[in-house]
Short mmCIF file of C-alpha atoms and ligand atoms in Angstrom, two decimals:
data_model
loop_
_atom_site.label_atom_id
_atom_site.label_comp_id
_atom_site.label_asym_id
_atom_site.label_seq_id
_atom_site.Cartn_x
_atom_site.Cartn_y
_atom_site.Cartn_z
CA UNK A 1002 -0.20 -14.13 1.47
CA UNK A 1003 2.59 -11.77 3.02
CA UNK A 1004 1.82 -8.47 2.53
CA UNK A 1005 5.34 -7.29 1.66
CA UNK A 1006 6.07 -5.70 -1.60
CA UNK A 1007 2.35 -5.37 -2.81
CA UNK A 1008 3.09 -6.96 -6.11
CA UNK A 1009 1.93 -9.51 -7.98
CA UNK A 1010 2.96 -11.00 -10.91
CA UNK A 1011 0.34 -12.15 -13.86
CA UNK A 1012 2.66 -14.38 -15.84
CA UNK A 1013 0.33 -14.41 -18.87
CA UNK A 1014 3.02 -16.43 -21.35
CA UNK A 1015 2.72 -19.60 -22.58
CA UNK A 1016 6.07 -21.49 -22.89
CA UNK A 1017 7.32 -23.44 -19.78
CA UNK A 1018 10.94 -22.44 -19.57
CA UNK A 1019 10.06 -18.85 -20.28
CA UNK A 1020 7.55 -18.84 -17.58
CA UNK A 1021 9.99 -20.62 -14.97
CA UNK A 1022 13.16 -17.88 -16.30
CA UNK A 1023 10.72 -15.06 -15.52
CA UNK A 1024 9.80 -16.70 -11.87
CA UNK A 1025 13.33 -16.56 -11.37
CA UNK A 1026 14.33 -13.40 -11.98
CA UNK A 1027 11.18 -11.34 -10.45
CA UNK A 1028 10.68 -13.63 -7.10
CA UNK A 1029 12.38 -10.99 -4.70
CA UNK A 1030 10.21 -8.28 -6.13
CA UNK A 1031 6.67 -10.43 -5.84
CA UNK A 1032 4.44 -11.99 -3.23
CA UNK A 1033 2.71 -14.42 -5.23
CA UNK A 1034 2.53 -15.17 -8.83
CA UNK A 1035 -0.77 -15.50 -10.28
CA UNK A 1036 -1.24 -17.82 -13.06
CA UNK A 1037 -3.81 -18.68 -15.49
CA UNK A 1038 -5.78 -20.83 -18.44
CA UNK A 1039 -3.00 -19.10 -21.37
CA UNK A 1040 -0.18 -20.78 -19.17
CA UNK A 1041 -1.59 -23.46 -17.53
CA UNK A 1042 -3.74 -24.88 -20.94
CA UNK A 1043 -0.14 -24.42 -22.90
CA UNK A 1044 2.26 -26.65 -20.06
CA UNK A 1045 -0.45 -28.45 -17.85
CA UNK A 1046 -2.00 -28.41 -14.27
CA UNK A 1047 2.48 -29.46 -12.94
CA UNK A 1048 3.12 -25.73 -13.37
CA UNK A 1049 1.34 -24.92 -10.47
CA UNK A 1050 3.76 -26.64 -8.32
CA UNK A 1051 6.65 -26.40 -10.43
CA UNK A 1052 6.59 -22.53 -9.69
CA UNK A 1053 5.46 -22.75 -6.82
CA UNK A 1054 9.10 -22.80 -5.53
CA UNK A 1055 9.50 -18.93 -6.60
CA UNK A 1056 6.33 -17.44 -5.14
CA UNK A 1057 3.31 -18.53 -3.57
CA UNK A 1058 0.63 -18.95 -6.40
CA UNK A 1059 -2.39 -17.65 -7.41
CA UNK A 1060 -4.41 -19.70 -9.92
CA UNK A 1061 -6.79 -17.67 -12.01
CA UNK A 1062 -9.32 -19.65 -13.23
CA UNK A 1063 -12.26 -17.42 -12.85
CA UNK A 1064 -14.22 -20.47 -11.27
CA UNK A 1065 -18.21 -19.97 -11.65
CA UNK A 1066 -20.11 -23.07 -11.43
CA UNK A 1067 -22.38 -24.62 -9.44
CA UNK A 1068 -21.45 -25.20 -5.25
CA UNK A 1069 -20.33 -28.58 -5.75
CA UNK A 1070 -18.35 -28.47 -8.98
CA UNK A 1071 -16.75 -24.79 -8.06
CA UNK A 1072 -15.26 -27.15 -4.93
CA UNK A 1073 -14.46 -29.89 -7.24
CA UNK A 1074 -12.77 -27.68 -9.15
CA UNK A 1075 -10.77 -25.50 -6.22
CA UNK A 1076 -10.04 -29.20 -4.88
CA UNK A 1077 -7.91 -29.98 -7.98
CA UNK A 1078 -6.29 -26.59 -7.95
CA UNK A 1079 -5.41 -27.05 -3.92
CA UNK A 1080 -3.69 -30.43 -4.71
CA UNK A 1081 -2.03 -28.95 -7.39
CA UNK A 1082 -0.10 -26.34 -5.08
CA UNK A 1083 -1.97 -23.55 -5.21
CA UNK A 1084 -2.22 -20.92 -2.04
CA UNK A 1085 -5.65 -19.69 -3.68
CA UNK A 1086 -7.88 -19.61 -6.27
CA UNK A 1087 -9.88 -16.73 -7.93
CA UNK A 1088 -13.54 -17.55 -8.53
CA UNK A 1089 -16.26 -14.74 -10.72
CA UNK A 1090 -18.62 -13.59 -7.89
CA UNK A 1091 -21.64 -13.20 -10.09
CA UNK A 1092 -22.23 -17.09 -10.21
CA UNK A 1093 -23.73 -16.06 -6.18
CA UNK A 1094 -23.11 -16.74 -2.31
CA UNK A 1095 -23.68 -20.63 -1.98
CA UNK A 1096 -21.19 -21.07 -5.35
CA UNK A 1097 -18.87 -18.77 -3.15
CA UNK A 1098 -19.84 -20.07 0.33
CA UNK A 1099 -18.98 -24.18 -1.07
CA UNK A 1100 -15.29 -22.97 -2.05
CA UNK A 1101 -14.95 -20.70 0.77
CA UNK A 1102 -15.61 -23.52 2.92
CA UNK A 1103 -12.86 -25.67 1.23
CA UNK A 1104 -10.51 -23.22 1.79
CA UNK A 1105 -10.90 -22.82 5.33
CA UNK A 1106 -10.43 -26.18 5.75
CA UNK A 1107 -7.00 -26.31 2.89
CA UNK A 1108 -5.58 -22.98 5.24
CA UNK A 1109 -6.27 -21.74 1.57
CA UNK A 1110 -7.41 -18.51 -0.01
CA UNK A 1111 -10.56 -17.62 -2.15
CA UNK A 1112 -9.93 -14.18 -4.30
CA UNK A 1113 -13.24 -12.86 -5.75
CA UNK A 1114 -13.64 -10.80 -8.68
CA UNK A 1115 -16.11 -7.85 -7.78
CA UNK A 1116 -16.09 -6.07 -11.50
CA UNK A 1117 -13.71 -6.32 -13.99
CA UNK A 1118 -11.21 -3.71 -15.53
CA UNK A 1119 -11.76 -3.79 -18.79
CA UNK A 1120 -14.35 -1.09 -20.96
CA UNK A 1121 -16.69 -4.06 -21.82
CA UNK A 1122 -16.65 -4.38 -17.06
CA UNK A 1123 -19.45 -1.28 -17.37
CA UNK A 1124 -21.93 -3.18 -19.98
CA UNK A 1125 -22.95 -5.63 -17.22
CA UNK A 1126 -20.19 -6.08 -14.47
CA UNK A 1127 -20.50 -2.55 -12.71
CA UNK A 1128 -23.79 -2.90 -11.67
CA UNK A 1129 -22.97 -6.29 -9.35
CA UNK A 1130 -19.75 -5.14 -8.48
CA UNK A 1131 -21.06 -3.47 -4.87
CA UNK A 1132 -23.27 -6.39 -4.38
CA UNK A 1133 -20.81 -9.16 -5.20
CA UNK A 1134 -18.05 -7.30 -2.35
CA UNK A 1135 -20.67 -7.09 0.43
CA UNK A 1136 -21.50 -10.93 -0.72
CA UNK A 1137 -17.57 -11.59 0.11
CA UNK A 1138 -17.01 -9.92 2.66
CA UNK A 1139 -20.22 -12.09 4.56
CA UNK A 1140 -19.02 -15.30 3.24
CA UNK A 1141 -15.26 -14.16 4.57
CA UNK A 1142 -13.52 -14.34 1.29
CA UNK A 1143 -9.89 -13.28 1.77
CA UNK A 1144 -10.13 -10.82 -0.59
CA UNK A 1145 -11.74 -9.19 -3.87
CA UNK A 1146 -10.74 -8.45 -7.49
CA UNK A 1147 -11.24 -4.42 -8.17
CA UNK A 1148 -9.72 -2.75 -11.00
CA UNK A 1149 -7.28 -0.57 -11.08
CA UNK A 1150 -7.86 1.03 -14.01
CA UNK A 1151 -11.03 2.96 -11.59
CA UNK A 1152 -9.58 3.77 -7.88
CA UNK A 1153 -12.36 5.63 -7.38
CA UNK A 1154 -13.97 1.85 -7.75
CA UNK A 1155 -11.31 0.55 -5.58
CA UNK A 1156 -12.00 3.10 -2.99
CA UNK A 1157 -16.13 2.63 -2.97
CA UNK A 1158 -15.06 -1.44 -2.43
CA UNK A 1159 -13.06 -0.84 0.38
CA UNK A 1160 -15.89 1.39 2.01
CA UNK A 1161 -18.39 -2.13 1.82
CA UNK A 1162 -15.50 -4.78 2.48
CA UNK A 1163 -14.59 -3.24 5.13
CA UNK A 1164 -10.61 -3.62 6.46
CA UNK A 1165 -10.70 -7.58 7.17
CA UNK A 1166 -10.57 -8.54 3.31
CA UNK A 1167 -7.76 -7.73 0.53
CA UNK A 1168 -7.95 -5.75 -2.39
CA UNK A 1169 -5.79 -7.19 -5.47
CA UNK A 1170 -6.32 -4.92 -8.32
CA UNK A 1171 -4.86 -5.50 -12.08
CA UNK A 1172 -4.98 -3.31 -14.63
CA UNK A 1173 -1.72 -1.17 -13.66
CA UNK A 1174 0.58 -0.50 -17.10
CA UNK A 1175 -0.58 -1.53 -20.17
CA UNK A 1176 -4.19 -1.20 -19.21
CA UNK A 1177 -3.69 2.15 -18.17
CA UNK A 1178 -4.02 1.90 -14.28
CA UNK A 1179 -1.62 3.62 -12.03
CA UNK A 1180 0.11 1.34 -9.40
CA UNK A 1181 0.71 4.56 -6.68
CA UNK A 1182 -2.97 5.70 -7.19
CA UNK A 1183 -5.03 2.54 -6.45
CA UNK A 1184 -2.56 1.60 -3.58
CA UNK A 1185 -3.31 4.87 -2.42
CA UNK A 1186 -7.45 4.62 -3.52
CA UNK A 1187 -7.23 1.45 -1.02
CA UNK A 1188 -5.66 -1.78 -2.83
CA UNK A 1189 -3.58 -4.09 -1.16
CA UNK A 1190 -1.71 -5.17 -3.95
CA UNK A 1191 -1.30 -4.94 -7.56
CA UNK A 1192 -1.53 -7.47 -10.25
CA UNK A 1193 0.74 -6.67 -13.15
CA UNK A 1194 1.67 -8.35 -16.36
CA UNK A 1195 2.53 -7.17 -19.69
CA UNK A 1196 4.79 -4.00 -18.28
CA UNK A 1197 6.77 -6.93 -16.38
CA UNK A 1198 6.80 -10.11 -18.59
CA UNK A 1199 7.32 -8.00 -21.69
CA UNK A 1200 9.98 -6.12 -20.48
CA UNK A 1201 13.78 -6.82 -21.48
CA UNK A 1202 14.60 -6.95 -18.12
CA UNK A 1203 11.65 -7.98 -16.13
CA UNK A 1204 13.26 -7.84 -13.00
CA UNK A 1205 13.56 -4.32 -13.58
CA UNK A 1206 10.49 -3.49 -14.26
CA UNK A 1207 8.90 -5.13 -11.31
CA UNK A 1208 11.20 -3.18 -8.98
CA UNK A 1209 9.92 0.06 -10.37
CA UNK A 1210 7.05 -0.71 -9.38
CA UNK A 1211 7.67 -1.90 -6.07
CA UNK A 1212 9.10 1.70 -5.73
CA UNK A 1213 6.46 3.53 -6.82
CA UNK A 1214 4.13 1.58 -4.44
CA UNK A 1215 7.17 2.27 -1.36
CA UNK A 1216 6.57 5.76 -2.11
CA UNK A 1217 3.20 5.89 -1.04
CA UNK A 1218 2.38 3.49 1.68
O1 O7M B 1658 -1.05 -6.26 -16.64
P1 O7M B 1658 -1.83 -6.95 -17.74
O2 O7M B 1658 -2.91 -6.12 -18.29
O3 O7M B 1658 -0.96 -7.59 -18.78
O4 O7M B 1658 -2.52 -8.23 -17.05
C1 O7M B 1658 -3.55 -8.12 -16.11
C2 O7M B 1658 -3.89 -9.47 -15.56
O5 O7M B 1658 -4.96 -9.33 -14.63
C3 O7M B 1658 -4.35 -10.48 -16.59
O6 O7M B 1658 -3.95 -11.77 -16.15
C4 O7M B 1658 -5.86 -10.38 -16.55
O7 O7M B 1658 -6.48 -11.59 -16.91
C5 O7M B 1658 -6.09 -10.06 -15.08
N1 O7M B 1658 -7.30 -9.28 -14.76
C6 O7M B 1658 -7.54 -8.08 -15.37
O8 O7M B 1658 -6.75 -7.60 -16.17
N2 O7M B 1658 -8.70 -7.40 -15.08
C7 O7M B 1658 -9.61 -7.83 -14.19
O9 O7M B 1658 -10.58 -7.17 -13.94
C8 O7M B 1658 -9.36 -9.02 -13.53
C9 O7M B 1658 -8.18 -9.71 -13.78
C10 O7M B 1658 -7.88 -10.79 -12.93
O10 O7M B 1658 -6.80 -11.12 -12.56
O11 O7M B 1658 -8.95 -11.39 -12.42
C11 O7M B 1658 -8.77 -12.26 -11.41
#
Protein backbone atom coordinates (compact mmCIF):
# COMPACT_ATOMS: atom_id res chain seq x y z
CA UNK A 1 0.00 0.00 0.00
CA UNK A 2 1.26 3.67 -0.81
CA UNK A 3 2.02 5.37 2.06
CA UNK A 4 0.52 8.73 1.03
CA UNK A 5 -2.19 10.29 3.00
CA UNK A 6 -2.07 7.80 6.04
CA UNK A 7 -5.75 7.18 5.91
CA UNK A 8 -7.85 4.55 5.72
CA UNK A 9 -11.25 4.23 5.33
CA UNK A 10 -13.49 1.49 7.42
CA UNK A 11 -16.63 1.60 5.34
CA UNK A 12 -18.69 -0.16 8.04
CA UNK A 13 -22.35 0.36 6.07
CA UNK A 14 -24.30 -2.06 4.66
CA UNK A 15 -26.15 -0.93 1.47
CA UNK A 16 -24.28 -1.32 -1.90
CA UNK A 17 -24.88 2.01 -3.57
CA UNK A 18 -24.20 3.82 -0.34
CA UNK A 19 -21.00 2.05 0.09
CA UNK A 20 -19.88 2.65 -3.70
CA UNK A 21 -21.23 6.81 -3.29
CA UNK A 22 -18.97 6.99 -0.24
CA UNK A 23 -15.86 5.26 -2.29
CA UNK A 24 -16.43 7.92 -4.59
CA UNK A 25 -16.35 10.82 -2.86
CA UNK A 26 -13.41 9.97 -0.18
CA UNK A 27 -10.89 8.09 -2.80
CA UNK A 28 -8.46 11.19 -3.11
CA UNK A 29 -8.30 11.44 0.64
CA UNK A 30 -7.60 7.40 1.28
CA UNK A 31 -5.03 4.76 0.52
CA UNK A 32 -7.03 1.79 0.83
CA UNK A 33 -10.46 1.09 1.94
CA UNK A 34 -10.88 -1.56 4.38
CA UNK A 35 -13.95 -3.54 4.30
CA UNK A 36 -15.64 -6.04 6.34
CA UNK A 37 -18.35 -9.00 7.37
CA UNK A 38 -21.34 -5.84 8.03
CA UNK A 39 -20.69 -4.92 4.25
CA UNK A 40 -19.57 -7.75 2.65
CA UNK A 41 -22.43 -10.35 4.48
CA UNK A 42 -25.15 -7.46 3.37
CA UNK A 43 -23.95 -7.20 -0.78
CA UNK A 44 -21.66 -10.36 -1.23
CA UNK A 45 -17.94 -11.40 -1.75
CA UNK A 46 -18.39 -8.84 -5.78
CA UNK A 47 -17.87 -5.82 -3.52
CA UNK A 48 -14.47 -6.51 -3.09
CA UNK A 49 -13.75 -5.90 -6.64
CA UNK A 50 -16.46 -3.67 -7.38
CA UNK A 51 -14.63 -1.04 -5.09
CA UNK A 52 -11.75 -1.96 -5.74
CA UNK A 53 -11.70 0.66 -8.57
CA UNK A 54 -11.65 3.60 -5.80
CA UNK A 55 -8.93 2.35 -3.46
CA UNK A 56 -6.92 -0.57 -2.97
CA UNK A 57 -8.80 -2.85 -0.41
CA UNK A 58 -8.43 -4.16 2.75
CA UNK A 59 -10.70 -7.09 3.70
CA UNK A 60 -11.29 -7.45 7.39
CA UNK A 61 -12.21 -10.67 8.15
CA UNK A 62 -10.34 -11.27 11.29
CA UNK A 63 -9.21 -14.76 9.82
CA UNK A 64 -8.21 -17.32 12.77
CA UNK A 65 -8.35 -20.83 11.81
CA UNK A 66 -6.31 -23.50 11.34
CA UNK A 67 -2.97 -23.16 8.62
CA UNK A 68 -4.75 -24.68 5.90
CA UNK A 69 -8.25 -23.22 6.10
CA UNK A 70 -6.81 -19.51 7.17
CA UNK A 71 -5.11 -20.00 3.36
CA UNK A 72 -8.26 -21.34 2.03
CA UNK A 73 -9.85 -18.63 3.24
CA UNK A 74 -7.15 -15.63 2.23
CA UNK A 75 -7.24 -17.61 -1.25
CA UNK A 76 -10.92 -16.66 -1.78
CA UNK A 77 -10.38 -13.15 -0.55
CA UNK A 78 -7.12 -12.76 -3.09
CA UNK A 79 -9.35 -13.85 -6.06
CA UNK A 80 -11.85 -11.68 -4.98
CA UNK A 81 -9.57 -8.44 -5.41
CA UNK A 82 -8.30 -7.88 -2.35
CA UNK A 83 -4.58 -6.20 -1.78
CA UNK A 84 -4.67 -7.87 1.84
CA UNK A 85 -6.32 -9.48 4.37
CA UNK A 86 -6.38 -8.98 8.21
CA UNK A 87 -6.06 -12.21 10.19
CA UNK A 88 -6.40 -12.29 14.65
CA UNK A 89 -2.80 -13.16 15.68
CA UNK A 90 -3.77 -15.12 18.74
CA UNK A 91 -4.85 -18.23 16.58
CA UNK A 92 -0.43 -18.54 16.49
CA UNK A 93 2.69 -18.49 14.03
CA UNK A 94 2.02 -21.58 11.66
CA UNK A 95 -1.92 -20.13 11.25
CA UNK A 96 0.05 -16.83 10.41
CA UNK A 97 3.12 -18.37 8.68
CA UNK A 98 0.39 -20.59 6.01
CA UNK A 99 -1.26 -17.10 4.94
CA UNK A 100 1.87 -15.24 5.06
CA UNK A 101 3.19 -17.61 2.69
CA UNK A 102 0.19 -17.13 0.27
CA UNK A 103 0.71 -13.73 0.21
CA UNK A 104 4.16 -13.67 -0.77
CA UNK A 105 3.41 -15.64 -3.47
CA UNK A 106 -0.25 -13.29 -4.48
CA UNK A 107 2.43 -9.92 -4.13
CA UNK A 108 -0.33 -9.64 -1.34
CA UNK A 109 -0.46 -8.27 2.18
CA UNK A 110 -1.19 -9.98 5.61
CA UNK A 111 -2.32 -7.19 8.41
CA UNK A 112 -2.26 -8.72 11.95
CA UNK A 113 -4.19 -7.65 14.79
CA UNK A 114 -1.76 -7.40 17.90
CA UNK A 115 -4.61 -6.22 20.63
CA UNK A 116 -7.66 -4.70 20.04
CA UNK A 117 -9.04 -1.12 20.88
CA UNK A 118 -11.85 -1.64 22.53
CA UNK A 119 -12.26 -1.69 26.83
CA UNK A 120 -13.20 -5.46 26.67
CA UNK A 121 -8.99 -5.56 24.43
CA UNK A 122 -7.52 -5.46 28.35
CA UNK A 123 -9.70 -8.62 29.73
CA UNK A 124 -7.62 -10.99 27.57
CA UNK A 125 -6.08 -9.25 24.41
CA UNK A 126 -3.35 -7.03 26.20
CA UNK A 127 -1.52 -9.63 27.57
CA UNK A 128 -0.66 -11.33 23.84
CA UNK A 129 -0.50 -8.19 22.25
CA UNK A 130 3.66 -7.92 22.64
CA UNK A 131 3.91 -11.53 21.86
CA UNK A 132 1.61 -11.66 18.85
CA UNK A 133 3.91 -8.33 17.18
CA UNK A 134 7.29 -10.04 17.77
CA UNK A 135 5.36 -13.30 16.22
CA UNK A 136 4.74 -10.89 13.00
CA UNK A 137 7.38 -9.29 12.69
CA UNK A 138 9.43 -13.08 12.44
CA UNK A 139 6.92 -14.44 10.13
CA UNK A 140 7.33 -10.90 7.99
CA UNK A 141 3.78 -9.82 8.18
CA UNK A 142 3.44 -6.44 6.43
CA UNK A 143 2.09 -4.97 9.20
CA UNK A 144 0.08 -5.07 12.66
CA UNK A 145 -3.28 -3.90 14.06
CA UNK A 146 -2.56 -1.51 17.33
CA UNK A 147 -5.10 0.69 18.68
CA UNK A 148 -5.26 3.96 18.66
CA UNK A 149 -7.27 4.60 21.31
CA UNK A 150 -3.56 3.66 23.53
CA UNK A 151 -0.39 5.34 21.61
CA UNK A 152 1.45 4.61 24.36
CA UNK A 153 0.48 0.83 23.00
CA UNK A 154 1.26 1.90 19.58
CA UNK A 155 4.58 3.20 20.61
CA UNK A 156 5.69 -0.12 22.85
CA UNK A 157 4.67 -2.13 19.25
CA UNK A 158 6.79 -0.22 17.23
CA UNK A 159 9.78 -0.71 19.78
CA UNK A 160 9.32 -4.95 19.07
CA UNK A 161 8.26 -4.66 15.24
CA UNK A 162 10.86 -2.90 14.59
CA UNK A 163 10.76 -0.25 11.32
CA UNK A 164 10.26 -3.02 8.45
CA UNK A 165 6.44 -3.66 9.35
CA UNK A 166 3.30 -1.10 9.32
CA UNK A 167 1.30 0.06 11.98
CA UNK A 168 -2.57 0.59 10.98
CA UNK A 169 -4.33 1.72 14.01
CA UNK A 170 -8.35 2.31 14.30
CA UNK A 171 -9.98 3.69 16.90
CA UNK A 172 -9.45 7.55 15.90
CA UNK A 173 -13.07 9.62 16.37
CA UNK A 174 -15.80 8.01 17.69
CA UNK A 175 -13.75 5.63 19.74
CA UNK A 176 -11.97 8.32 21.22
CA UNK A 177 -8.42 7.98 19.62
CA UNK A 178 -6.59 10.94 18.34
CA UNK A 179 -5.39 10.67 14.64
CA UNK A 180 -2.16 13.37 15.27
CA UNK A 181 -1.19 11.47 18.51
CA UNK A 182 -0.83 7.82 17.38
CA UNK A 183 0.76 9.01 14.02
CA UNK A 184 3.00 10.73 16.17
CA UNK A 185 3.18 7.54 19.02
CA UNK A 186 4.44 5.57 15.73
CA UNK A 187 1.38 4.45 13.38
CA UNK A 188 1.58 4.40 9.86
CA UNK A 189 -1.82 4.97 9.16
CA UNK A 190 -5.16 5.37 10.58
CA UNK A 191 -8.27 3.41 10.16
CA UNK A 192 -11.34 5.56 10.51
CA UNK A 193 -15.03 5.02 10.17
CA UNK A 194 -17.96 6.40 11.83
CA UNK A 195 -16.43 10.25 11.94
CA UNK A 196 -16.17 9.70 7.97
CA UNK A 197 -19.12 7.50 6.77
CA UNK A 198 -21.46 9.27 9.15
CA UNK A 199 -20.61 12.51 8.25
CA UNK A 200 -22.86 14.77 5.85
CA UNK A 201 -20.10 15.34 3.83
CA UNK A 202 -17.72 12.53 4.14
CA UNK A 203 -15.32 13.84 1.92
CA UNK A 204 -14.90 16.47 4.32
CA UNK A 205 -14.34 14.80 7.06
CA UNK A 206 -11.67 12.57 5.71
CA UNK A 207 -9.68 15.62 4.60
CA UNK A 208 -9.60 16.90 8.13
CA UNK A 209 -8.07 14.30 8.98
CA UNK A 210 -5.61 13.99 6.42
CA UNK A 211 -4.67 17.50 7.78
CA UNK A 212 -4.32 16.84 11.08
CA UNK A 213 -2.03 13.84 10.23
CA UNK A 214 0.05 16.57 7.52
CA UNK A 215 0.58 18.53 10.52
CA UNK A 216 2.60 16.18 12.24
CA UNK A 217 4.61 14.00 10.01
O1 LIG B 1 -13.86 4.48 13.36
P1 LIG B 1 -14.82 3.42 13.84
O2 LIG B 1 -14.75 3.20 15.30
O3 LIG B 1 -16.21 3.59 13.32
O4 LIG B 1 -14.36 2.05 13.13
C1 LIG B 1 -13.17 1.40 13.45
C2 LIG B 1 -12.97 0.23 12.53
O5 LIG B 1 -11.76 -0.44 12.90
C3 LIG B 1 -14.06 -0.82 12.58
O6 LIG B 1 -14.16 -1.41 11.29
C4 LIG B 1 -13.54 -1.85 13.56
O7 LIG B 1 -14.04 -3.13 13.29
C5 LIG B 1 -12.04 -1.77 13.30
N1 LIG B 1 -11.16 -2.10 14.43
C6 LIG B 1 -11.29 -1.46 15.64
O8 LIG B 1 -12.11 -0.57 15.80
N2 LIG B 1 -10.48 -1.83 16.68
C7 LIG B 1 -9.52 -2.77 16.58
O9 LIG B 1 -8.81 -3.02 17.52
C8 LIG B 1 -9.35 -3.40 15.36
C9 LIG B 1 -10.13 -3.03 14.28
C10 LIG B 1 -9.77 -3.53 13.02
O10 LIG B 1 -9.85 -2.97 11.97
O11 LIG B 1 -9.16 -4.71 13.07
C11 LIG B 1 -8.56 -5.16 11.96
Amino acid sequence: MEKNTRLILALDVTDRDEAIQISEKVAGYVDAIKIGYPLVLATGMDIIGQLSKYAPIIADFKVADIPNTNRLICEQVFKAGADGVILQGFTGHDSLEAAVKLAKEQKKDIYVVTEMSHPGALDFMQQAGEGIAKMAADAKASGVIAPATRPERVTEIRKIIGSELSIISPGVGAQGGSASDVIKAGADWVIVGRSIYQSNEPEMAAKKIVDEIKEVI
